[in-house]
Short mmCIF file of C-alpha atoms (C1' of nucleotides) in Angstrom, two decimals:
data_model
loop_
_atom_site.label_atom_id
_atom_site.label_comp_id
_atom_site.label_asym_id
_atom_site.label_seq_id
_atom_site.Cartn_x
_atom_site.Cartn_y
_atom_site.Cartn_z
CA MET A 20 -71.59 -181.80 119.80
CA GLN A 21 -72.62 -181.90 123.45
CA GLY A 22 -75.79 -179.99 124.73
CA THR A 23 -76.92 -180.00 120.68
CA ASP A 24 -80.58 -180.82 119.90
CA TYR A 25 -81.28 -181.73 115.93
CA GLY A 26 -84.64 -183.68 116.88
CA ASP A 27 -83.49 -186.09 114.23
CA GLU A 28 -80.80 -188.68 114.83
CA GLU A 29 -79.99 -189.29 111.03
CA LEU A 30 -79.52 -185.39 111.15
CA GLN A 31 -77.19 -184.95 113.77
CA LYS A 32 -74.67 -187.94 112.29
CA ALA A 33 -74.75 -186.17 108.84
CA MET A 34 -73.97 -182.96 110.69
CA ALA A 35 -71.52 -184.73 112.66
CA ALA A 36 -69.69 -186.24 109.94
CA GLU A 37 -69.80 -183.26 107.75
CA LEU A 38 -68.25 -181.37 110.62
CA ARG A 39 -65.23 -183.42 110.68
CA GLU A 40 -64.66 -183.38 107.16
CA ARG A 41 -65.03 -179.67 107.30
CA LEU A 42 -62.10 -179.43 110.21
CA LYS A 43 -60.02 -181.63 108.18
CA LEU A 44 -60.30 -179.54 105.02
CA ALA A 45 -59.65 -176.34 106.95
CA GLU A 46 -56.65 -177.93 108.34
CA LYS A 47 -55.26 -179.00 105.03
CA GLU A 48 -56.24 -175.84 103.18
CA LYS A 49 -54.39 -174.11 106.43
CA ARG A 50 -57.42 -171.51 107.60
CA PRO A 51 -59.59 -171.01 110.10
CA LEU A 52 -63.30 -171.95 109.58
CA ARG A 53 -65.88 -169.40 109.61
CA VAL A 54 -68.34 -169.60 111.92
CA TYR A 55 -71.31 -167.59 112.85
CA CYS A 56 -74.38 -167.20 114.92
CA GLY A 57 -76.88 -164.13 114.39
CA TYR A 58 -78.94 -162.37 117.03
CA ASP A 59 -81.80 -160.27 116.05
CA PRO A 60 -81.89 -157.20 118.31
CA THR A 61 -85.68 -157.22 119.17
CA SER A 62 -85.11 -156.25 122.46
CA THR A 63 -82.37 -154.38 124.50
CA ASP A 64 -81.17 -157.58 126.43
CA LEU A 65 -79.65 -160.38 125.88
CA HIS A 66 -80.26 -163.34 127.99
CA LEU A 67 -78.97 -166.57 128.99
CA GLY A 68 -80.81 -168.23 125.89
CA HIS A 69 -78.89 -166.29 123.81
CA THR A 70 -75.56 -167.56 125.43
CA ILE A 71 -75.91 -171.13 124.40
CA SER A 72 -75.12 -170.31 120.85
CA MET A 73 -72.64 -167.68 122.06
CA ARG A 74 -70.55 -170.21 124.31
CA LYS A 75 -70.46 -172.74 121.43
CA LEU A 76 -69.01 -169.85 119.19
CA ARG A 77 -66.64 -169.08 122.40
CA GLN A 78 -65.29 -172.49 121.98
CA PHE A 79 -64.48 -172.30 118.09
CA GLN A 80 -63.05 -169.29 118.90
CA ASP A 81 -60.81 -170.85 121.64
CA LEU A 82 -59.95 -173.46 119.12
CA GLY A 83 -58.82 -170.82 116.66
CA HIS A 84 -61.43 -170.28 114.50
CA GLU A 85 -63.04 -167.14 113.18
CA VAL A 86 -66.14 -166.15 114.78
CA THR A 87 -68.61 -163.70 113.81
CA PHE A 88 -71.22 -162.21 116.19
CA LEU A 89 -73.79 -161.26 113.41
CA ILE A 90 -76.46 -158.66 114.58
CA GLY A 91 -79.57 -159.16 112.50
CA ASN A 92 -80.55 -155.41 112.36
CA TYR A 93 -82.15 -156.22 109.13
CA THR A 94 -83.97 -159.51 109.76
CA ALA A 95 -85.43 -157.84 112.86
CA LEU A 96 -87.18 -155.87 110.62
CA VAL A 97 -89.28 -158.64 109.25
CA GLY A 98 -89.68 -160.43 112.39
CA ASP A 99 -88.52 -164.48 112.78
CA PRO A 100 -91.67 -166.29 112.54
CA SER A 101 -89.83 -169.56 113.89
CA ASP A 102 -90.46 -169.37 117.49
CA LYS A 103 -94.22 -167.80 117.44
CA ASN A 104 -97.66 -168.73 116.50
CA LYS A 105 -98.50 -165.31 115.86
CA ALA A 106 -96.45 -162.76 113.30
CA ARG A 107 -94.30 -160.79 115.20
CA PRO A 108 -95.12 -156.90 115.37
CA ILE A 109 -92.92 -155.19 112.72
CA LEU A 110 -90.24 -153.33 114.51
CA THR A 111 -88.94 -149.92 112.92
CA GLN A 112 -85.56 -149.27 111.90
CA GLU A 113 -84.71 -146.63 114.87
CA GLN A 114 -86.32 -149.50 117.47
CA VAL A 115 -83.78 -152.20 115.89
CA ALA A 116 -80.96 -149.41 116.04
CA GLU A 117 -81.38 -148.44 119.61
CA ASN A 118 -81.88 -152.24 120.59
CA ALA A 119 -78.84 -152.86 118.84
CA LYS A 120 -76.59 -150.62 120.45
CA THR A 121 -75.24 -152.87 123.57
CA TYR A 122 -75.92 -156.14 121.78
CA ALA A 123 -72.07 -156.73 121.11
CA GLU A 124 -70.45 -155.33 124.45
CA GLN A 125 -73.06 -157.39 126.19
CA ALA A 126 -71.79 -160.55 123.89
CA PHE A 127 -68.29 -159.97 125.04
CA ARG A 128 -69.00 -161.21 128.49
CA VAL A 129 -68.75 -164.57 126.56
CA LEU A 130 -66.75 -164.16 123.83
CA ASP A 131 -63.66 -162.71 123.40
CA LYS A 132 -63.48 -159.33 121.93
CA THR A 133 -60.35 -159.17 120.30
CA LYS A 134 -61.13 -162.13 118.23
CA THR A 135 -64.83 -161.65 117.20
CA LYS A 136 -65.75 -159.89 114.53
CA VAL A 137 -68.88 -158.32 115.06
CA ARG A 138 -71.26 -157.40 111.64
CA TYR A 139 -74.41 -156.30 110.94
CA ASN A 140 -76.48 -158.17 107.97
CA SER A 141 -77.80 -154.70 106.91
CA GLU A 142 -74.33 -154.75 105.15
CA TRP A 143 -75.46 -156.81 102.66
CA LEU A 144 -79.46 -157.50 102.72
CA SER A 145 -80.21 -153.84 102.24
CA HIS A 146 -78.57 -154.03 98.89
CA LEU A 147 -80.20 -156.61 97.13
CA SER A 148 -82.59 -155.54 94.70
CA LEU A 149 -85.82 -157.33 93.72
CA VAL A 150 -84.72 -159.10 91.08
CA ASP A 151 -82.14 -160.74 93.56
CA LEU A 152 -84.77 -161.65 96.14
CA ILE A 153 -86.99 -163.26 93.23
CA ARG A 154 -84.05 -165.34 92.20
CA LEU A 155 -83.45 -166.69 95.81
CA GLY A 156 -87.36 -167.17 96.27
CA GLN A 157 -86.72 -169.95 93.43
CA ASN A 158 -84.89 -172.01 95.37
CA PHE A 159 -87.93 -172.78 97.37
CA THR A 160 -91.42 -174.07 97.28
CA VAL A 161 -94.31 -173.06 99.01
CA GLN A 162 -94.85 -176.60 100.22
CA GLN A 163 -91.74 -176.25 102.10
CA PHE A 164 -92.75 -173.76 104.01
CA LEU A 165 -96.28 -174.92 104.54
CA ALA A 166 -94.63 -177.79 105.91
CA ARG A 167 -93.36 -176.08 108.53
CA GLU A 168 -94.91 -177.13 111.88
CA ASN A 169 -95.57 -173.48 112.89
CA PHE A 170 -96.79 -172.64 109.51
CA ALA A 171 -99.08 -175.88 109.41
CA LYS A 172 -100.11 -174.97 112.92
CA ARG A 173 -101.37 -171.31 111.77
CA LEU A 174 -102.99 -172.57 108.56
CA ASP A 175 -104.93 -175.44 110.43
CA LYS A 176 -106.51 -172.71 112.91
CA GLY A 177 -107.15 -170.15 110.15
CA GLU A 178 -104.46 -167.45 111.49
CA PRO A 179 -102.91 -165.14 109.15
CA ILE A 180 -99.67 -166.11 107.77
CA TYR A 181 -98.10 -162.75 105.83
CA LEU A 182 -96.14 -163.50 102.72
CA HIS A 183 -93.36 -161.44 104.24
CA GLU A 184 -92.60 -163.74 107.00
CA THR A 185 -91.52 -166.40 104.41
CA PHE A 186 -88.80 -163.78 103.47
CA TYR A 187 -87.10 -164.24 106.73
CA ALA A 188 -85.84 -167.52 106.22
CA LEU A 189 -84.27 -166.39 102.62
CA MET A 190 -82.89 -163.60 104.47
CA GLN A 191 -80.96 -165.38 107.17
CA GLY A 192 -79.89 -167.84 104.28
CA TYR A 193 -78.47 -165.07 102.27
CA ASP A 194 -76.60 -164.26 105.30
CA ALA A 195 -75.01 -167.55 105.30
CA ALA A 196 -74.16 -167.04 101.63
CA ALA A 197 -72.71 -163.45 102.19
CA MET A 198 -70.19 -164.79 104.65
CA ASN A 199 -69.38 -167.92 103.02
CA THR A 200 -69.72 -169.76 106.24
CA ASP A 201 -68.42 -173.05 106.98
CA ILE A 202 -70.23 -173.48 110.15
CA GLN A 203 -73.50 -171.65 111.82
CA VAL A 204 -74.88 -172.21 115.21
CA GLY A 205 -78.37 -171.83 116.43
CA GLY A 206 -81.25 -173.49 118.09
CA SER A 207 -83.00 -176.10 117.44
CA ASP A 208 -86.45 -173.33 116.36
CA GLN A 209 -83.41 -172.60 113.65
CA LEU A 210 -83.40 -175.69 112.03
CA PHE A 211 -85.30 -174.82 109.26
CA ASN A 212 -83.54 -171.42 108.77
CA ILE A 213 -80.16 -173.07 109.13
CA ILE A 214 -80.45 -176.62 107.34
CA VAL A 215 -83.03 -176.03 104.67
CA ALA A 216 -82.56 -172.18 103.54
CA GLY A 217 -78.76 -171.54 104.70
CA ARG A 218 -77.22 -174.65 102.79
CA LYS A 219 -79.71 -174.45 99.88
CA LEU A 220 -78.67 -170.83 98.85
CA GLN A 221 -75.22 -171.63 99.47
CA GLU A 222 -75.45 -174.27 97.25
CA ALA A 223 -77.03 -172.45 94.47
CA LEU A 224 -74.86 -169.34 95.18
CA GLY A 225 -71.62 -172.50 94.13
CA GLN A 226 -70.74 -172.38 98.05
CA LYS A 227 -70.16 -175.55 99.92
CA PRO A 228 -73.13 -175.75 102.39
CA LEU A 229 -72.42 -175.14 105.85
CA VAL A 230 -72.12 -177.47 108.57
CA GLY A 231 -75.42 -176.73 110.99
CA ILE A 232 -74.80 -177.02 115.11
CA ILE A 233 -77.93 -176.98 116.55
CA THR A 234 -78.42 -176.08 120.08
CA GLY A 235 -80.98 -176.84 122.60
CA ILE A 236 -83.61 -174.32 123.87
CA LEU A 237 -83.52 -172.83 127.15
CA PRO A 238 -87.07 -172.65 129.33
CA GLY A 239 -87.15 -169.50 131.11
CA THR A 240 -87.57 -168.97 135.00
CA ASP A 241 -91.17 -170.21 134.56
CA GLY A 242 -89.52 -173.64 133.57
CA THR A 243 -91.67 -174.68 130.62
CA GLN A 244 -91.75 -171.86 127.73
CA ARG A 245 -88.72 -170.72 126.09
CA MET A 246 -86.95 -167.98 127.49
CA SER A 247 -87.80 -164.82 125.70
CA LYS A 248 -88.45 -161.03 126.81
CA SER A 249 -92.03 -161.24 125.40
CA THR A 250 -93.09 -163.76 127.60
CA GLY A 251 -91.24 -161.91 130.87
CA ASN A 252 -89.38 -165.32 131.55
CA ILE A 253 -85.65 -164.18 131.01
CA VAL A 254 -82.35 -163.99 133.03
CA PRO A 255 -80.52 -161.17 131.75
CA ILE A 256 -76.87 -161.23 131.49
CA ASN A 257 -76.39 -157.60 132.29
CA THR A 258 -78.56 -157.92 135.35
CA GLY A 259 -75.88 -157.64 137.95
CA ALA A 260 -74.87 -161.30 140.00
CA ASP A 261 -77.17 -160.56 142.75
CA ASP A 262 -80.19 -160.62 140.72
CA MET A 263 -79.02 -163.37 138.28
CA PHE A 264 -78.25 -165.85 140.97
CA GLY A 265 -81.85 -164.91 142.31
CA LYS A 266 -83.65 -165.38 139.27
CA LEU A 267 -81.79 -168.69 138.78
CA MET A 268 -82.91 -169.87 142.20
CA SER A 269 -86.51 -169.02 141.27
CA VAL A 270 -86.43 -171.73 138.33
CA PRO A 271 -88.51 -174.58 139.28
CA ASP A 272 -86.48 -178.03 140.35
CA SER A 273 -87.92 -179.38 136.64
CA ALA A 274 -85.94 -177.12 134.58
CA MET A 275 -82.74 -177.75 136.53
CA GLY A 276 -81.34 -180.72 134.17
CA THR A 277 -81.87 -178.26 131.20
CA TYR A 278 -80.20 -175.43 132.75
CA MET A 279 -77.15 -177.66 133.74
CA ARG A 280 -76.81 -179.33 130.41
CA LEU A 281 -77.16 -176.12 128.63
CA VAL A 282 -75.60 -173.01 130.16
CA THR A 283 -72.82 -174.58 132.89
CA ARG A 284 -69.48 -175.88 132.51
CA PHE A 285 -70.41 -178.91 134.11
CA SER A 286 -69.46 -182.13 132.49
CA PRO A 287 -71.85 -184.59 131.48
CA HIS A 288 -70.35 -186.95 134.27
CA GLU A 289 -70.77 -184.16 136.99
CA ILE A 290 -74.45 -183.38 135.88
CA ALA A 291 -75.11 -187.07 136.18
CA GLN A 292 -73.80 -187.13 139.56
CA ILE A 293 -75.96 -184.22 141.13
CA GLU A 294 -78.82 -185.86 139.37
CA THR A 295 -78.37 -189.16 140.95
CA ASP A 296 -77.62 -187.39 144.40
CA VAL A 297 -80.70 -185.15 144.42
CA ALA A 298 -82.86 -188.56 143.09
CA ALA A 299 -81.36 -190.42 146.14
CA GLY A 300 -82.19 -187.33 148.70
CA VAL A 301 -78.37 -187.36 149.46
CA LEU A 302 -78.35 -183.96 148.07
CA HIS A 303 -80.96 -181.37 148.57
CA PRO A 304 -82.47 -179.78 145.68
CA ARG A 305 -82.19 -176.75 146.84
CA ASP A 306 -78.31 -176.90 147.08
CA ALA A 307 -78.00 -178.45 143.88
CA LYS A 308 -79.64 -175.54 142.46
CA MET A 309 -77.45 -173.17 144.22
CA LYS A 310 -74.53 -175.13 142.94
CA MET A 311 -76.01 -174.22 139.61
CA ALA A 312 -76.83 -170.85 140.31
CA LYS A 313 -73.30 -170.27 141.43
CA GLU A 314 -71.94 -171.79 138.60
CA ILE A 315 -73.81 -169.64 136.04
CA THR A 316 -73.15 -166.76 137.92
CA SER A 317 -69.63 -167.13 137.88
CA ILE A 318 -69.51 -167.24 134.38
CA PHE A 319 -70.71 -163.93 133.55
CA TYR A 320 -69.11 -162.46 136.79
CA THR A 321 -66.43 -163.22 138.77
CA ASP A 322 -66.32 -165.79 140.98
CA GLU A 323 -65.93 -163.49 144.20
CA GLU A 324 -69.04 -161.98 142.77
CA ALA A 325 -70.87 -165.34 142.61
CA VAL A 326 -69.92 -166.40 146.09
CA ALA A 327 -70.93 -162.72 147.33
CA ALA A 328 -74.31 -163.36 145.22
CA GLN A 329 -74.57 -166.64 146.90
CA ASP A 330 -74.11 -165.07 150.43
CA HIS A 331 -76.38 -162.24 150.07
CA PHE A 332 -78.95 -165.04 148.64
CA ILE A 333 -78.98 -166.99 151.74
CA LYS A 334 -78.87 -164.01 154.23
CA MET A 335 -81.46 -162.82 152.46
CA PHE A 336 -83.96 -165.37 151.97
CA GLN A 337 -83.31 -168.17 153.87
CA GLN A 338 -82.47 -166.22 157.02
CA LYS A 339 -84.58 -163.83 156.15
CA GLU A 340 -82.27 -160.86 156.98
CA ILE A 341 -83.05 -157.57 155.90
CA PRO A 342 -80.74 -156.36 152.59
CA ASP A 343 -77.63 -153.78 153.42
CA GLU A 344 -78.42 -151.80 150.87
CA MET A 345 -82.04 -150.41 150.35
CA PRO A 346 -83.18 -146.92 148.98
CA GLU A 347 -84.01 -144.33 151.88
CA TYR A 348 -87.07 -142.00 152.24
CA LYS A 349 -87.15 -139.17 154.23
CA LEU A 350 -90.42 -138.88 156.42
CA LYS A 351 -92.41 -136.02 156.16
CA SER A 352 -94.47 -134.96 158.97
CA GLY A 353 -98.11 -135.84 158.85
CA GLN A 354 -97.70 -138.43 156.11
CA THR A 355 -99.71 -141.64 156.32
CA VAL A 356 -98.76 -145.22 155.60
CA VAL A 357 -100.17 -145.01 152.67
CA ASP A 358 -98.97 -141.45 151.81
CA VAL A 359 -95.10 -143.02 152.49
CA ILE A 360 -95.82 -146.04 150.14
CA LEU A 361 -97.07 -143.82 147.23
CA ALA A 362 -94.31 -141.48 147.79
CA ALA A 363 -91.50 -144.36 147.84
CA ASN A 364 -93.18 -145.53 144.16
CA MET A 365 -93.58 -149.04 146.19
CA ALA A 366 -97.24 -149.16 144.79
CA GLU A 367 -98.92 -147.86 141.80
CA SER A 368 -101.96 -146.16 143.25
CA LYS A 369 -103.76 -145.54 146.62
CA SER A 370 -106.02 -148.48 145.82
CA LYS A 371 -103.05 -150.86 145.40
CA ALA A 372 -101.30 -149.29 148.50
CA ARG A 373 -104.31 -150.15 150.73
CA GLN A 374 -104.97 -153.74 149.24
CA LEU A 375 -101.21 -154.20 149.99
CA ILE A 376 -102.03 -153.24 153.59
CA ASP A 377 -105.09 -155.26 154.00
CA GLN A 378 -103.57 -158.45 152.77
CA LYS A 379 -100.57 -158.05 155.35
CA GLY A 380 -98.01 -157.41 152.98
CA VAL A 381 -96.65 -154.23 154.58
CA ARG A 382 -94.56 -154.62 157.46
CA LEU A 383 -92.77 -152.00 159.52
CA ASP A 384 -89.52 -153.44 161.18
CA GLY A 385 -91.07 -156.82 161.16
CA GLU A 386 -94.86 -155.63 162.46
CA VAL A 387 -97.82 -156.04 160.31
CA LEU A 388 -99.04 -152.69 159.75
CA GLU A 389 -102.88 -152.78 159.54
CA ARG A 390 -103.95 -149.36 159.01
CA GLY A 391 -102.98 -147.41 156.11
CA ASP A 392 -104.73 -144.17 156.69
CA ALA A 393 -102.88 -143.93 160.31
CA VAL A 394 -99.81 -141.53 160.31
CA PHE A 395 -96.61 -143.26 159.67
CA PRO A 396 -95.45 -144.69 163.10
CA HIS A 397 -92.11 -144.34 163.37
CA PRO A 398 -88.84 -144.50 161.33
CA GLY A 399 -87.42 -147.74 160.49
CA VAL A 400 -87.27 -150.04 157.65
CA LEU A 401 -90.79 -150.73 155.55
CA GLN A 402 -91.11 -154.08 153.57
CA VAL A 403 -93.71 -154.09 151.03
CA GLY A 404 -94.42 -157.87 150.18
CA LYS A 405 -91.35 -159.80 149.41
CA ARG A 406 -88.84 -157.79 148.07
CA ARG A 407 -89.52 -154.05 148.23
CA PHE A 408 -87.69 -152.68 150.99
CA LEU A 409 -87.70 -148.57 152.25
CA ARG A 410 -85.21 -147.10 155.14
CA VAL A 411 -87.77 -144.74 156.43
CA LYS A 412 -85.78 -141.93 158.13
"C1'" G B 20 -113.90 -157.33 92.87
"C1'" G B 21 -117.41 -160.68 95.87
"C1'" A B 22 -119.23 -163.38 100.60
"C1'" G B 23 -118.44 -163.57 105.60
"C1'" A B 24 -116.51 -162.70 110.49
"C1'" G B 25 -114.99 -159.52 114.48
"C1'" A B 26 -113.29 -155.23 117.74
"C1'" U B 27 -114.70 -156.08 125.36
"C1'" A B 28 -109.87 -154.86 131.15
"C1'" C B 29 -102.37 -156.89 131.00
"C1'" C B 30 -104.11 -161.22 127.71
"C1'" G B 31 -107.65 -165.07 126.08
"C1'" A B 32 -112.75 -164.99 126.15
"C1'" A B 33 -118.54 -164.16 128.25
"C1'" G B 34 -121.68 -160.97 127.73
"C1'" U B 35 -126.56 -158.66 123.22
"C1'" G B 36 -131.39 -152.72 127.24
"C1'" G B 37 -131.18 -151.98 133.80
"C1'" C B 38 -128.75 -157.33 138.99
"C1'" C B 39 -122.03 -155.16 134.53
"C1'" A B 40 -116.31 -151.76 137.03
"C1'" A B 41 -118.00 -156.24 133.44
"C1'" A B 42 -118.50 -164.01 134.37
"C1'" C B 43 -114.40 -167.43 133.87
"C1'" G B 44 -109.42 -168.66 132.51
"C1'" G B 45 -104.33 -167.34 132.26
"C1'" G B 46 -100.75 -163.81 133.76
"C1'" G B 47 -99.45 -160.66 138.01
"C1'" C B 48 -99.80 -158.94 143.08
"C1'" A B 49 -100.39 -160.79 148.73
"C1'" G B 50 -100.99 -164.10 152.78
"C1'" A B 51 -100.80 -169.36 154.26
"C1'" C B 52 -97.55 -173.60 153.30
"C1'" U B 53 -92.22 -174.23 151.83
"C1'" G B 54 -86.20 -174.81 149.76
"C1'" U B 55 -88.26 -166.71 148.00
"C1'" A B 56 -88.92 -173.88 143.64
"C1'" A B 57 -93.05 -176.28 142.09
"C1'" A B 58 -97.51 -178.01 143.24
"C1'" U B 59 -101.66 -176.55 146.69
"C1'" C B 60 -105.26 -173.22 149.33
"C1'" U B 61 -107.00 -168.03 150.26
"C1'" G B 62 -107.62 -163.22 148.71
"C1'" C B 63 -106.99 -158.93 145.51
"C1'" U B 64 -106.28 -157.51 140.23
"C1'" G B 65 -109.53 -149.43 136.97
"C1'" G B 66 -109.37 -144.77 139.82
"C1'" C B 67 -110.76 -141.74 144.27
"C1'" U B 68 -113.37 -142.50 148.78
"C1'" U B 69 -114.08 -145.57 152.76
"C1'" A B 70 -117.99 -146.86 153.03
"C1'" U B 71 -123.36 -149.46 151.82
"C1'" G B 72 -120.68 -143.52 147.29
"C1'" C B 73 -118.62 -141.06 143.26
"C1'" C B 74 -115.47 -140.86 138.70
"C1'" U B 75 -113.52 -142.81 133.92
"C1'" U B 76 -113.54 -148.00 130.67
"C1'" C B 77 -116.05 -152.21 126.60
"C1'" G B 78 -112.57 -149.68 118.41
"C1'" A B 79 -114.02 -143.89 117.23
"C1'" U B 80 -117.64 -140.17 116.91
"C1'" G B 81 -122.77 -139.20 116.93
"C1'" G B 82 -128.02 -140.61 118.20
"C1'" U B 83 -132.37 -143.60 120.42
"C1'" U B 84 -133.79 -144.31 125.53
"C1'" C B 85 -135.11 -142.47 132.29
"C1'" G B 86 -131.04 -145.99 131.50
"C1'" A B 87 -126.38 -148.76 126.68
"C1'" A B 88 -120.67 -152.90 126.83
"C1'" U B 89 -125.69 -154.26 124.77
"C1'" C B 90 -130.27 -150.99 120.21
"C1'" C B 91 -129.58 -147.66 115.51
"C1'" A B 92 -126.41 -144.34 111.84
"C1'" U B 93 -121.39 -142.83 110.19
"C1'" C B 94 -116.47 -143.98 110.34
"C1'" U B 95 -111.96 -146.45 111.53
"C1'" C B 96 -109.18 -150.61 112.11
"C1'" U B 97 -108.60 -156.09 111.80
"C1'" C B 98 -109.09 -161.51 110.16
"C1'" U B 99 -111.35 -165.25 107.26
"C1'" C B 100 -113.32 -167.47 102.69
"C1'" C B 101 -114.48 -167.33 97.19
"C1'" A B 102 -112.54 -165.06 92.65
#
RNA sequence: GGAGAGAUACCGAAGUGGCCAAACGGGGCAGACUGUAAAUCUGCUGGCUUAUGCCUUCGAUGGUUCGAAUCCAUCUCUCUCCA
């Protein structure tokens, strides 16, 4: 039950007890438990936030249970209202299909491909009739939905709550029933969908209600808001070792603890050690974060790649060396500094390029360039801002 | 069906005839400081030019006016409440 977050001790105890009981039952019946977690393809990239539940799935997988990676291609059409104080924009079937394309492949960075069932919830949701939906709806009251924090808030503010948003929980609950689920994994924002909707529908359909494994929510690179594509604070898992390492280093110190707890393989003891060392001044927070970044990077890439990413980071940012690889540009005669910046796509417009120059953000071989309208002085390494490099030949 | 509110730049939000390329906040970018952290400070944040200029922009289209984001008309879209 490590890394879980039920927000309620009673619930956690109940779930722990049910889990034990379910494990025993499985053993007696000599069958693996059916475990799943659903992922709505609302964007093309899976990110670190998704991997928390994926790693829980992996644990079950390693213990020999049957794990389903469910792609919510049908639920994505509705949009989960759970993490929003606003209605989601509606996605089209085409957008969802496009986003879902590489979801499973990305997931196999964590899950064991040979042991994972990949399913789409359109498989059963698309066949429900209106009557079926009505029957599902009979298990819930409007009050239950209005009591949910995110709906209550919107109601309070006089913001719209669309009827279709209430379908989401029913759909997800039906997923659980359709797969005769023993265990469902999900973030704490899914509490209602899992514990209320899923269990209730299973009972109504004569199944044993599932055990919910509720994980904590990972903040994004800004350290406060939950990691989400729409807030632009994600660490994608397909981003490359160097970039992942760099993004992890930019996470504020205040979020380090959460990151270590939720996405590293460090034991609670190791984490506690790191935290006391940092607090005592024995360990520099930067070094602690590097440790964290290397650990996380090595989960998704090889150890060698993680080490290389760390070296790269140290060289580039601590020792301020220029990167080994960068795009190249062939200088044409008569081009000004601004021309080059624009031609190499290092600024959106001439105005922006001029601004960067005015702000002393443009360097050639380390020398600040003062004039944008001057002819480009000589070939060399052009640096625009902190991160953009160009080898001008 | 009835009553009301609204549509402003990336987002939120002021502006209700000229001083509006449009306050303020957030975000973003750049610089300083640093641990490429956070916090803080400074500047920038439509485009073109480099000058005290021009062009495009305040839901859409027309109109009034020397002059409109601001007034009028029509339209489109959105939300809230009552039934």
